[in-house]
Short mmCIF file of C-alpha atoms and ligand atoms in Angstrom, two decimals:
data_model
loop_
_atom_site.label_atom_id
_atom_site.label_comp_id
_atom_site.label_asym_id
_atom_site.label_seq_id
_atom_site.Cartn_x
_atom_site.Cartn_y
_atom_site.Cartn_z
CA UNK H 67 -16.17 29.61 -17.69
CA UNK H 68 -14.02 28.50 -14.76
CA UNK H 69 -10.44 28.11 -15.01
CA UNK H 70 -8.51 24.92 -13.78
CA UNK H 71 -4.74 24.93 -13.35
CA UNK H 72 -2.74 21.30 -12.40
CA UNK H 73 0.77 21.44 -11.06
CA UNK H 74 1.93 17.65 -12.04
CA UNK H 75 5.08 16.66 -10.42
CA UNK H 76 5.61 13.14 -10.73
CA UNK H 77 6.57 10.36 -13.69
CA UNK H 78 4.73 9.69 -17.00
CA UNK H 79 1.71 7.92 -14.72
CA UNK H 80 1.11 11.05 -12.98
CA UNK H 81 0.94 13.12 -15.92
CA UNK H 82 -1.39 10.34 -17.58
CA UNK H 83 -3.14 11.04 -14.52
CA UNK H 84 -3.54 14.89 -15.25
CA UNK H 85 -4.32 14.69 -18.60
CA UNK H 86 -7.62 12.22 -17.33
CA UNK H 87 -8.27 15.18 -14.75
CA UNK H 88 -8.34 17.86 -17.31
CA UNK H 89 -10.67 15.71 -19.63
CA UNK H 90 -12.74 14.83 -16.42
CA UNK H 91 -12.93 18.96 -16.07
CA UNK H 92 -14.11 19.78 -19.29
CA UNK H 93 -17.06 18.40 -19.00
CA UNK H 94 -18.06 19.98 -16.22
CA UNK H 95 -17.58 23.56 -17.63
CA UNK H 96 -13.93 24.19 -16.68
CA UNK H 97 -11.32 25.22 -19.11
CA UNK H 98 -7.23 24.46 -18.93
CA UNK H 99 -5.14 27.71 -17.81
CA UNK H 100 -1.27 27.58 -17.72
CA UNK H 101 -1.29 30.40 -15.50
CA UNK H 102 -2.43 29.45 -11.92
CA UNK H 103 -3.12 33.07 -10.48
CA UNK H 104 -6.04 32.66 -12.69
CA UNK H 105 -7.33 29.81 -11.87
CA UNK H 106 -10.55 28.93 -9.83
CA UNK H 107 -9.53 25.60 -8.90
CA UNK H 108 -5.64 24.69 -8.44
CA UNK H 109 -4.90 20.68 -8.13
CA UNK H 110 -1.56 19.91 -7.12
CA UNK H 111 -0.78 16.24 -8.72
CA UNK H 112 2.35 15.09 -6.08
CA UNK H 113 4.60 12.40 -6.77
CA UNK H 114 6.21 10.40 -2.97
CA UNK H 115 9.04 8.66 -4.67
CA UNK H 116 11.74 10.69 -3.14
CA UNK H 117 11.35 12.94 0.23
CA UNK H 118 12.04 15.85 -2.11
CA UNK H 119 9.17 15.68 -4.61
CA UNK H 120 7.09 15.14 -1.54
CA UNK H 121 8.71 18.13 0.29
CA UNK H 122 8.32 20.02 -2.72
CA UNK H 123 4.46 19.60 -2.81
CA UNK H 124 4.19 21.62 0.52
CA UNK H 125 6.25 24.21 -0.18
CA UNK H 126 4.04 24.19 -3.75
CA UNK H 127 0.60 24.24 -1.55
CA UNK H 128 1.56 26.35 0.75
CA UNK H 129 1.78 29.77 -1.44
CA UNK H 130 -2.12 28.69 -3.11
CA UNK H 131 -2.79 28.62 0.42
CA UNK H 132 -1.83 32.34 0.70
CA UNK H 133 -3.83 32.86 -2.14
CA UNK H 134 -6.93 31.62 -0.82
CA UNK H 135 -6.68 34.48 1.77
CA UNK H 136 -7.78 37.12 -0.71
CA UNK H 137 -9.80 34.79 -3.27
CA UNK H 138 -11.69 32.64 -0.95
CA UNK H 139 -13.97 31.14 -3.64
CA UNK H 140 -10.56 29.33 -4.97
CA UNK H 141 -10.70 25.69 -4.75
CA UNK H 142 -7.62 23.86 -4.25
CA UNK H 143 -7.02 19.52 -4.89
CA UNK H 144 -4.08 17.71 -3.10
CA UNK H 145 -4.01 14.90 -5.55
CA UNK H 146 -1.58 11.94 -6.60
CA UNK H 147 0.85 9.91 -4.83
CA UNK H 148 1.23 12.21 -1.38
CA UNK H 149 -2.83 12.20 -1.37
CA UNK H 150 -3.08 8.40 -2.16
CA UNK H 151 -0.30 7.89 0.96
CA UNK H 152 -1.26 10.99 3.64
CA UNK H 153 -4.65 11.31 3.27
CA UNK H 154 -6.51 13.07 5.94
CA UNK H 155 -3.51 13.68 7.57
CA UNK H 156 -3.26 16.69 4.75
CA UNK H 157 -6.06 18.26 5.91
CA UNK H 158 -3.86 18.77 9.12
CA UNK H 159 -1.20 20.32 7.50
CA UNK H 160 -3.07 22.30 4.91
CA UNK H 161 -6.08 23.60 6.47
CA UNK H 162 -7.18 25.22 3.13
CA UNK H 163 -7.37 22.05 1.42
CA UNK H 164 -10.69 21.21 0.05
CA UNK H 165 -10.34 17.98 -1.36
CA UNK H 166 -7.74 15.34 -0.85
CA UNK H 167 -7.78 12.73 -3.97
CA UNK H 168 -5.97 9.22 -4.01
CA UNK H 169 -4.66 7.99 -6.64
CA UNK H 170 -6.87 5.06 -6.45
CA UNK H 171 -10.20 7.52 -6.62
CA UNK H 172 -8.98 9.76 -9.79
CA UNK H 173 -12.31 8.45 -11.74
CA UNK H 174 -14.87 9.99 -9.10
CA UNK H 175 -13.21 13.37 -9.17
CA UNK H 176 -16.14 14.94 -11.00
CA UNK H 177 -18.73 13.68 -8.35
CA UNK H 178 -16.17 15.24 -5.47
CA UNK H 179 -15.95 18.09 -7.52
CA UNK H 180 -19.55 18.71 -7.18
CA UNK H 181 -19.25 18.10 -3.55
CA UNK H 182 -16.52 20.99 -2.84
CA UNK H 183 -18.37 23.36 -5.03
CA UNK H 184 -21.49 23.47 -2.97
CA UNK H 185 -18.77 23.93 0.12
CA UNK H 186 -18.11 20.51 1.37
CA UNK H 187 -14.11 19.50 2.22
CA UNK H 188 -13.47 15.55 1.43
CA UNK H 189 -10.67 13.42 1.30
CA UNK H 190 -10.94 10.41 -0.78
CA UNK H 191 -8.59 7.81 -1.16
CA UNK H 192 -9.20 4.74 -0.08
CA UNK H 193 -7.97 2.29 -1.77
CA UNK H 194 -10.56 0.49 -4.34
CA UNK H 195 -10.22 -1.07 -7.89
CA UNK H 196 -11.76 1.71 -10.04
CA UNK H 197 -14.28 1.12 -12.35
CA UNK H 198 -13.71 3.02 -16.02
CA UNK H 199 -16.44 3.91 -17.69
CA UNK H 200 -16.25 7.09 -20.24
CA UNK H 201 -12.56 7.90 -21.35
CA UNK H 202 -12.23 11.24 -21.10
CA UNK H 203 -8.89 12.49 -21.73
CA UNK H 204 -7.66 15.91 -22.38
CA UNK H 205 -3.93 14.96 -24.23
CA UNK H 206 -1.24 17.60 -23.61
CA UNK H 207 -0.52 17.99 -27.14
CA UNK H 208 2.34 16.32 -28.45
CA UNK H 209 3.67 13.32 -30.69
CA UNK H 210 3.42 10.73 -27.93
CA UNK H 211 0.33 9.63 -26.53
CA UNK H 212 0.78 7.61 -23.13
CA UNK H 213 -1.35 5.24 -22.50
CA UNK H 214 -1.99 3.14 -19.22
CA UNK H 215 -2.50 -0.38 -19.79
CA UNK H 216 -2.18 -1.10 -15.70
CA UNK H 217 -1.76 0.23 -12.23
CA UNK H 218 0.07 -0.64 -9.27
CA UNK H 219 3.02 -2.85 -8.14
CA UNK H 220 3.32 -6.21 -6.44
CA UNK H 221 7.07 -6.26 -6.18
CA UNK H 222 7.85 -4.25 -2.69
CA UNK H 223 10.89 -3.97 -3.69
CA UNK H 224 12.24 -2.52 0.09
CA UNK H 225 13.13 1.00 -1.06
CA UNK H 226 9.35 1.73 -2.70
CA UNK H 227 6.88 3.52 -1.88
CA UNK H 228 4.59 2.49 -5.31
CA UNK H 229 3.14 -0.20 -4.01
CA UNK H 230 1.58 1.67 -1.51
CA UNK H 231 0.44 4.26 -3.63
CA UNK H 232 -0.99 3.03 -6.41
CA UNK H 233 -2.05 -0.49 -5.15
CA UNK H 234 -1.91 -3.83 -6.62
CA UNK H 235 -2.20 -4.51 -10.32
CA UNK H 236 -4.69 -4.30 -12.01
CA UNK H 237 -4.32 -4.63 -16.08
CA UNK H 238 -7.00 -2.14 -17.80
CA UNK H 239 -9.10 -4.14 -20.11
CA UNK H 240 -7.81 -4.12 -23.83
CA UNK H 241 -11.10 -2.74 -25.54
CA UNK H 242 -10.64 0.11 -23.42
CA UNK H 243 -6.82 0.41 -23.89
CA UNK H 244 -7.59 -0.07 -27.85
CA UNK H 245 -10.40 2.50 -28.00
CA UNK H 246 -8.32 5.11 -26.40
CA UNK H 247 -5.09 4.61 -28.54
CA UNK H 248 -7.86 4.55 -31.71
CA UNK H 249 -8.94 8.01 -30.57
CA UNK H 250 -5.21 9.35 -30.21
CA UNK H 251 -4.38 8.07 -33.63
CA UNK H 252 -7.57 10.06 -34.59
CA UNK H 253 -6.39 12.90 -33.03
CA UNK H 254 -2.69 12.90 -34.94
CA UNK H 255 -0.55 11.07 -32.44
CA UNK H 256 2.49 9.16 -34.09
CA UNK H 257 3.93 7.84 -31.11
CA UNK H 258 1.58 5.42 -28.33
CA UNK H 259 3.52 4.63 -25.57
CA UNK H 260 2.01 1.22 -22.97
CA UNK H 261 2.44 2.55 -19.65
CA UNK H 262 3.09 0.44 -16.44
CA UNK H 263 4.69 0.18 -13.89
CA UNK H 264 5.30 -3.46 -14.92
CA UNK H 265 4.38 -3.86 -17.81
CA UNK H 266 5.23 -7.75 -18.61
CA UNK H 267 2.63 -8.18 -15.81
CA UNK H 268 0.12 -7.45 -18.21
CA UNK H 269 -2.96 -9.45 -18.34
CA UNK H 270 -2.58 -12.23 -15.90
CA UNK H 271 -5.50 -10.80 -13.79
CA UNK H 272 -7.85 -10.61 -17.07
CA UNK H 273 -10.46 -13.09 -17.80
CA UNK H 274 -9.19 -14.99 -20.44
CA UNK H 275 -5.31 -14.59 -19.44
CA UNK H 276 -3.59 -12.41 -22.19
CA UNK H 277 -0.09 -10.76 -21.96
CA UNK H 278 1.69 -8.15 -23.66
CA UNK H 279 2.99 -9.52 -26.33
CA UNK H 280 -0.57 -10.32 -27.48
CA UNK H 281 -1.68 -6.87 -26.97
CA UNK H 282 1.33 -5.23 -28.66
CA UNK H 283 0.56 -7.60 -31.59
CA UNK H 284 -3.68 -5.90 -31.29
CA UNK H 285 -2.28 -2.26 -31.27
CA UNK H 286 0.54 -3.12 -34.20
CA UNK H 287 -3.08 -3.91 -36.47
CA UNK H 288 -4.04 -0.52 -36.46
CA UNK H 289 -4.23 1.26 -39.50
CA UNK H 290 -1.68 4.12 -40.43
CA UNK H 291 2.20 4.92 -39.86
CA UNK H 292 3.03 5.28 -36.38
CA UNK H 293 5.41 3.65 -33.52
CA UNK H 294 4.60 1.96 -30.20
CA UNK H 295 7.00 2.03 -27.20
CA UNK H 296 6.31 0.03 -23.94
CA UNK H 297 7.77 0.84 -20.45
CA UNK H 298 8.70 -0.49 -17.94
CA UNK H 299 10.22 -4.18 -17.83
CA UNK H 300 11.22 -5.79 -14.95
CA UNK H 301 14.30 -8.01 -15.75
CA UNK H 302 13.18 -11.12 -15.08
CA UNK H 303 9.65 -10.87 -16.64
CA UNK H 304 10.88 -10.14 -20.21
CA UNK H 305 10.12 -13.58 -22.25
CA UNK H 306 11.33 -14.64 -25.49
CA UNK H 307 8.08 -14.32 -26.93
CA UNK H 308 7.77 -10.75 -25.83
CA UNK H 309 11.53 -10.49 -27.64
CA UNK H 310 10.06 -12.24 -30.73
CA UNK H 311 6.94 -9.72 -30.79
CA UNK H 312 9.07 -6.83 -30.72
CA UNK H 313 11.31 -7.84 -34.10
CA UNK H 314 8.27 -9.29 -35.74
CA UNK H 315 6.16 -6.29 -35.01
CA UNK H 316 7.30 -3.45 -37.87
CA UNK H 317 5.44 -0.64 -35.45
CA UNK H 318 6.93 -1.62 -32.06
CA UNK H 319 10.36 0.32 -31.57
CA UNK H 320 13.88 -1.18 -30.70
CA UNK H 321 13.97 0.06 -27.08
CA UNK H 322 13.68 -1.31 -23.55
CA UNK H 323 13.46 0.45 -20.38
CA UNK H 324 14.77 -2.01 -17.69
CA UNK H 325 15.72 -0.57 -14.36
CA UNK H 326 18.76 -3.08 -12.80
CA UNK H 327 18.94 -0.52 -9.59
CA UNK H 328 22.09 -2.12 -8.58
CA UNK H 329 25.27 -4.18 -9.88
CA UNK H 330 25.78 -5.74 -6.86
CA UNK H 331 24.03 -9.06 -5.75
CA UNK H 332 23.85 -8.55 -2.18
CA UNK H 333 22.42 -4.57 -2.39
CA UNK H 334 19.86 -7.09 -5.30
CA UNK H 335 18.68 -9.41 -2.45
CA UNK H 336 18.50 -6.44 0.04
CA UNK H 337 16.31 -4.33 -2.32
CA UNK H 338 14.37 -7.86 -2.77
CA UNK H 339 14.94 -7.77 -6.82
CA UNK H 340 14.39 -10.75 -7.83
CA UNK H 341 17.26 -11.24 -10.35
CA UNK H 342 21.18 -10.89 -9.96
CA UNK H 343 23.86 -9.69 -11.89
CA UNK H 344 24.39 -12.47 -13.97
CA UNK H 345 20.67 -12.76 -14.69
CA UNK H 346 20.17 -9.37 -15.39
CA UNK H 347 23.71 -9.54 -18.12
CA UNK H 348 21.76 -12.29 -19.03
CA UNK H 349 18.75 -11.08 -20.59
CA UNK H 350 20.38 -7.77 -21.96
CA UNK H 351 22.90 -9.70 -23.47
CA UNK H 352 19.93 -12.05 -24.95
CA UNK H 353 18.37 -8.93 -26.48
CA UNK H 354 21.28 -7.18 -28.02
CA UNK H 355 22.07 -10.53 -30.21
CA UNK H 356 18.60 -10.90 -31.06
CA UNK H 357 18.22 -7.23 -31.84
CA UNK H 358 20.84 -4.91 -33.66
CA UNK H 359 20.64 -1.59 -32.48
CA UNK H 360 18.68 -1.80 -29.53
CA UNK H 361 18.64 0.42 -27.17
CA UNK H 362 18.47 -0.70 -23.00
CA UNK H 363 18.19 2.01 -20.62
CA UNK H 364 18.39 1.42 -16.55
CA UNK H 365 18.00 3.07 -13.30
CA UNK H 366 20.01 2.74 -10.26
CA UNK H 367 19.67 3.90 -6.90
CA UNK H 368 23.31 5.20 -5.38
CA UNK H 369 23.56 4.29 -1.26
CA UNK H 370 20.65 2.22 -0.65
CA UNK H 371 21.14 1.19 3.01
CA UNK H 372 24.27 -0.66 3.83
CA UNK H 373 25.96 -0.27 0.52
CA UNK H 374 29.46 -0.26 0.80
CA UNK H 375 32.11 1.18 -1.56
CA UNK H 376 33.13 -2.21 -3.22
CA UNK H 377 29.24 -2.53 -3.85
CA UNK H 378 28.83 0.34 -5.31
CA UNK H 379 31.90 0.25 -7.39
CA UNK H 380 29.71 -3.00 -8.72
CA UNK H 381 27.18 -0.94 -10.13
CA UNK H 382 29.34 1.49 -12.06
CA UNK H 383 31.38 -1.52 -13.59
CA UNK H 384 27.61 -3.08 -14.79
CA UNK H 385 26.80 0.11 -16.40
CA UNK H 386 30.17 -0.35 -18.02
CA UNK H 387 29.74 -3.64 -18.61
CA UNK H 388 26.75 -3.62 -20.17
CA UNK H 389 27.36 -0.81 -21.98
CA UNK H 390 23.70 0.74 -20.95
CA UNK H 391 22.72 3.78 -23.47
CA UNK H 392 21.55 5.78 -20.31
CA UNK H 393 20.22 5.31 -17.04
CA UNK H 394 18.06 7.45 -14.91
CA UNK H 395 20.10 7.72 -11.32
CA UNK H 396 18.96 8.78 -7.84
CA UNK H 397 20.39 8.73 -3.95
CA UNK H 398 18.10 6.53 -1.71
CA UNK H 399 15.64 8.41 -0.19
CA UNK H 400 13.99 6.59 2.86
CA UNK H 401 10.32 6.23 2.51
CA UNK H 402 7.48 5.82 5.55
CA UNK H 403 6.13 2.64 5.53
CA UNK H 404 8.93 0.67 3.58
CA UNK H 405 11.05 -2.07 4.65
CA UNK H 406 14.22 -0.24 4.22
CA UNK H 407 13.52 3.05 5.43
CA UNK H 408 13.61 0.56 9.10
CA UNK H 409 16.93 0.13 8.50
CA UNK H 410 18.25 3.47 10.21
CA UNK H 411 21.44 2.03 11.61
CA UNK H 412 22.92 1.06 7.86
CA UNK H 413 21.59 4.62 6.63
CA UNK H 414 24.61 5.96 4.30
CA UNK H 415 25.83 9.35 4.94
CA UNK H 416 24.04 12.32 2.84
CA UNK H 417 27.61 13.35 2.18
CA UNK H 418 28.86 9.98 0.98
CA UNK H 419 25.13 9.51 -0.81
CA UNK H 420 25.57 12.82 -3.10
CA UNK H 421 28.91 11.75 -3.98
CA UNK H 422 28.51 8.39 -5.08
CA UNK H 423 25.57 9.78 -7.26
CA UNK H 424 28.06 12.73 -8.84
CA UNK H 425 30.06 9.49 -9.79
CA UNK H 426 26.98 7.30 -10.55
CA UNK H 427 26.25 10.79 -13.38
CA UNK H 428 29.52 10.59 -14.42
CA UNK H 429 29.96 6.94 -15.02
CA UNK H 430 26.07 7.47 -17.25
CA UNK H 431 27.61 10.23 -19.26
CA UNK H 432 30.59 8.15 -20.57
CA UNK H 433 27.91 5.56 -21.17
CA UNK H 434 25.64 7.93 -22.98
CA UNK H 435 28.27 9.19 -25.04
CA UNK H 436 29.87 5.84 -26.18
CA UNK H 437 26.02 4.64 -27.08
CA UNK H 438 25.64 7.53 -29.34
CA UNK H 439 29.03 7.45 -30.95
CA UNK H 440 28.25 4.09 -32.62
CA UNK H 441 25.62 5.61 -34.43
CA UNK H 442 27.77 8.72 -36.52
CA UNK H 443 27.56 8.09 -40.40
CA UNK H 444 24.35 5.84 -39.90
CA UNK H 445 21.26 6.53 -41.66
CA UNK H 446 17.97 6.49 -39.48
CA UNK H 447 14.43 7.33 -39.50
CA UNK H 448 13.27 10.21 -36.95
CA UNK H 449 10.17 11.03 -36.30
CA UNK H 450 9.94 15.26 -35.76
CA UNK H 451 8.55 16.55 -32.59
CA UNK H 452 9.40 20.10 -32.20
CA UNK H 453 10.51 22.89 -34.22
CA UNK H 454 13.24 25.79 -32.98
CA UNK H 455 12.40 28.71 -35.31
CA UNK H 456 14.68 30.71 -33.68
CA UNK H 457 17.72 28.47 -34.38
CA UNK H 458 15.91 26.45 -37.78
CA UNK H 459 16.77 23.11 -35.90
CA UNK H 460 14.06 20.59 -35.48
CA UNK H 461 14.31 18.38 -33.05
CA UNK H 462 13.16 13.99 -33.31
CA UNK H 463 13.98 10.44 -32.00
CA UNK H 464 15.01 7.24 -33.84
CA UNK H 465 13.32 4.09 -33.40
CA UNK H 466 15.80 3.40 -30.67
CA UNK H 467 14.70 6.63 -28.39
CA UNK H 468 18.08 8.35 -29.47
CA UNK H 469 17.47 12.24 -30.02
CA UNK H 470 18.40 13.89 -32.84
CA UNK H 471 19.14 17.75 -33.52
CA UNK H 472 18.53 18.60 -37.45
CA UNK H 473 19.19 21.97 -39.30
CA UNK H 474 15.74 22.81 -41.41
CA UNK H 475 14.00 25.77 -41.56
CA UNK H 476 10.51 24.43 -41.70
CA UNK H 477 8.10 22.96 -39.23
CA UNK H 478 7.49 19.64 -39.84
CA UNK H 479 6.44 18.00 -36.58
CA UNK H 480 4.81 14.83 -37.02
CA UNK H 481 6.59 13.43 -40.04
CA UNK H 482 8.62 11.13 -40.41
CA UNK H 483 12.15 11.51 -42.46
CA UNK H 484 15.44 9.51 -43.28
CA UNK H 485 18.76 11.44 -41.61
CA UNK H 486 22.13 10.98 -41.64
CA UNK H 487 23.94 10.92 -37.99
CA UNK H 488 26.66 13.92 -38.51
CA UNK H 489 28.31 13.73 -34.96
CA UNK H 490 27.26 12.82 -31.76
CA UNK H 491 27.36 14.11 -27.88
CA UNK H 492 26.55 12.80 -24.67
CA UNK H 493 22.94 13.40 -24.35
CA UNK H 494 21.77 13.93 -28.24
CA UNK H 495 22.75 12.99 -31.94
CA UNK H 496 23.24 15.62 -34.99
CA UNK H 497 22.16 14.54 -38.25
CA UNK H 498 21.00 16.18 -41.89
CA UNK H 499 18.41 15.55 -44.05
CA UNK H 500 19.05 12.84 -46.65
CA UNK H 501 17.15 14.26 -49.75
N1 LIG R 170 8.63 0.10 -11.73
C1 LIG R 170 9.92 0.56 -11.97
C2 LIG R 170 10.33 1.79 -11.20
C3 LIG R 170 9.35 2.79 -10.72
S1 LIG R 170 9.97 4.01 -9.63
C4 LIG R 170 10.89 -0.58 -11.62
O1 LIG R 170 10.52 -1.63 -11.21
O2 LIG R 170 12.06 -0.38 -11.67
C5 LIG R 170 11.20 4.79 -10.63
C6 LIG R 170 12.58 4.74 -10.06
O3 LIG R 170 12.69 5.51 -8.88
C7 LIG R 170 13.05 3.36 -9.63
O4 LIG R 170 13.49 2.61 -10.70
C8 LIG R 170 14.15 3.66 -8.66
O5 LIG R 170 15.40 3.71 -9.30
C9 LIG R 170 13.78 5.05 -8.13
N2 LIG R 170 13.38 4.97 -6.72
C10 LIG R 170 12.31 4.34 -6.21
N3 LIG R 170 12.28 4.48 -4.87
C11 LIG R 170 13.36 5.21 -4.52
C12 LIG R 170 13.88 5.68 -3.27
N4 LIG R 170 13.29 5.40 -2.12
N5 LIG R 170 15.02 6.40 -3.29
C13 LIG R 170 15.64 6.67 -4.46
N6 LIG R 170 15.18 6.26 -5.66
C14 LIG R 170 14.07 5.53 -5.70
FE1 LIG R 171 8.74 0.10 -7.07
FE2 LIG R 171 9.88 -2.25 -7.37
FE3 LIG R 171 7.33 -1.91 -8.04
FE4 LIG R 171 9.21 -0.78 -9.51
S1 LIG R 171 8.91 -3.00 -9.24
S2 LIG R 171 7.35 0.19 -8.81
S3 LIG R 171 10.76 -0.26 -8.01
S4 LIG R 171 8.18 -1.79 -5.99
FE1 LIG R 172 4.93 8.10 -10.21
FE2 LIG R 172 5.95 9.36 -8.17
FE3 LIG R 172 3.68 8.09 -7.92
S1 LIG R 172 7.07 8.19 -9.62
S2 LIG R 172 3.76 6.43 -9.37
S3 LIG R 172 4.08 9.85 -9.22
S4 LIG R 172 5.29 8.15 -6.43
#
């Protein structure tokens, strides 16, 4: 049997994205390895939303290369969001590439794989609405299944590289989206979480028109206990009914993922986000009356081009303001082909970058702490996802996506159990077992 090893590098898409190659694999005789020196064919699955998660796939590639040199039967994939942008141009800097896969071809990979087994090199990524036809999926095995319900971006918002990665949207029909969470349930996932990179855009390119909410309500009819998470929102595209859905739906969970980027209205209109500040307090204000204990997380982007220090000041007071329960933060990172990457003369200083981004961090731990501090003394459900044997602690999250550390000296991953929230810290909750 020949061994497969994939290095994935990017967000929850690009893992989806491995776990389709690995299934893909299977069925053409190769088995999973976690340890790539054994491996007969090494894919590298490379994520382009930063310079250094691209930089990082070279430097990655570059020792299989060396490898090759003694094993030259080995058979090594550039694949994801580098492959989808670069191309052939790979070939030019990595020579011992033998096949180059877009993003946008992932379902022909076993046909290609033929191709570079009888000694053929091929880049393929041109970009082209896939057709699905078998789902073949090889789960890394957890609690959570992931499950993409579309691809692509329209937004261009000027800092992103997505939309030229993984193309327009396109919503994946919902027998096939149904069918696949079906088969997860089957396989003992408790946890299906709609994955998109805008996920409110769901449906409007289906014949009949349907939308999330309507699809949420299809997956919430499926037998047995289990919870459904959706991510990501865009601001402005998060309705009332889609509010409504989530209290009316007893499966869906109290959490939304809603990246604001910035607090400041003129960085908004320069990133071309089609919302500002008052919009954006808007809507999260909207869902924390409608829903107690929700949870809204954000990301933010510290000196995008231009940004001055007032501006950014307006981002940590909105994280304040809206008391966010945790954000995901990064430094702008020009990107080829973007509209803001062009802007070279309004480029902030790395220096000044890296420290607005230790304060950005520092601002998101106070948040994170305060979030979790309102929960000590509360009862919750968790659902159990790992098990520390070493330490007797398993590990779960709430409904709300809070984590919670529980003494217990049994594995019981999978179920679900009422706690009570001892303490809290910044990133995690204690709790004990209510018996
Ligand atoms: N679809 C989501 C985000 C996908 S990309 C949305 O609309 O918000 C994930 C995050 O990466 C973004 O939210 C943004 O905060 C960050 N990001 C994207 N491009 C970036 C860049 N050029 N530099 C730094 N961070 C970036
Ligand atoms: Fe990127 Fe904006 Fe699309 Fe999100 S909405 S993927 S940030 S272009
Ligand atoms: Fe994801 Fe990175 Fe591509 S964030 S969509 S793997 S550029």
């Amino acid at each position: 049997m020949k061994k497969v090893y994939i290095e994935t590098m990017g967000c929850q898409m690009n893992k989806s994205d491995a776990e389709r190659m690995y299934g893909m694999l299977e069925h053409l005789g190769y088995t999973q390895t976690s340890e790539p020196k054994e491996a007969d064919m090494l894919i590298i699955n490379t994520c382009s939303i930063r310079q250094l998660s691209e930089d990082k796939a070279y430097s990655a590639i570059g020792v299989w290369g060396k490898w090759k040199k003694s094993k030259p039967d080995l058979k090594i994939v550039f694949a994801g969001c580098v492959a989808q942008q670069k191309g052939q141009e790979l070939f030019r800097r990595a020579p011992y590439v033998d096949l180059v896969l877009g993003t946008q071809r992932l379902y022909e990979l076993p046909e290609l794989v033929k191709r570079i087994e009888a000694g053929e090199r091929v880049v393929s990524c041109e970009e082209k609405p896939f057709e699905e036809s078998d789902i073949q999926i090889n789960r890394v095995k957890s609690i959570n299944a992931w499950v993409p319900i579309m691809e692509g971006c329209n937004n261009f918002c000027t800092y992103c590289i997505v939309p030229y990665t993984r193309g327009r949207e396109r919503s994946r029909k919902p027998e096939l989206i149904i069918e696949e969470i079906k088969k997860a349930l089957d396989e003992g996932f408790k946890e299906i979480t709609l994955l998109g990179q805008n996920v409110d855009s769901y449906g409007k390119d289906l014949e009949p028109h349907q939308n999330l909410s309507w699809l949420l309500r299809q997956v919430n009819e499926l037998e047995g206990k289990f919870r459904i998470r959706f991510v990501t929102s865009y601001p402005t595209d998060i309705t009332d009914e889609l509010i409504d859905t989530v209290i009316e739906l007893d499966k869906v969970c109290e959490y939304f993922h809603i990246p604001m980027q910035s607090g400041d209205d003129y960085v908004l209109k320069k990133m071309n986000r089609r919302y500002d500040y008052a919009e954006y307090k808007k809507i999260c204000d909207h869902i924390r009356t409608r829903i107690p204990d929700v949870t809204i997380t954000s990301d933010f982007i510290a000196g995008f081009p231009g940004e001055t220090e007032e501006q950014f000041e307006n981002t940590l007071k909105a994280m304040t303001e809206l008391e966010l329960d945790y954000s995901n933060t990064a430094a702008y990172s020009p990107r080829e082909k973007t509209v803001a990457a062009k802007w070279v003369d309004l480029y902030i200083p790395e220096d000044v970058k890296t420290e607005r981004l230790a304060r950005l961090n520092e601002h998101n731990r106070k948040c994170c702490l305060a979030s979790n501090k309102k929960y000590t003394g509360r009862e919750m459900e968790v659902l159990i996802e790992k098990f520390e044997e070493d330490r007797n602690v398993i590990t779960g999250r709430t409904r709300n996506n809070k984590i919670v550390h529980i003494p217990y000296d049994k594995d019981i991953t999978g179920e679900f159990v009422d706690v009570k929230i001892t303490n809290a810290r910044t990133w995690y909750l204690n709790g004990e077992l209510i018996k």
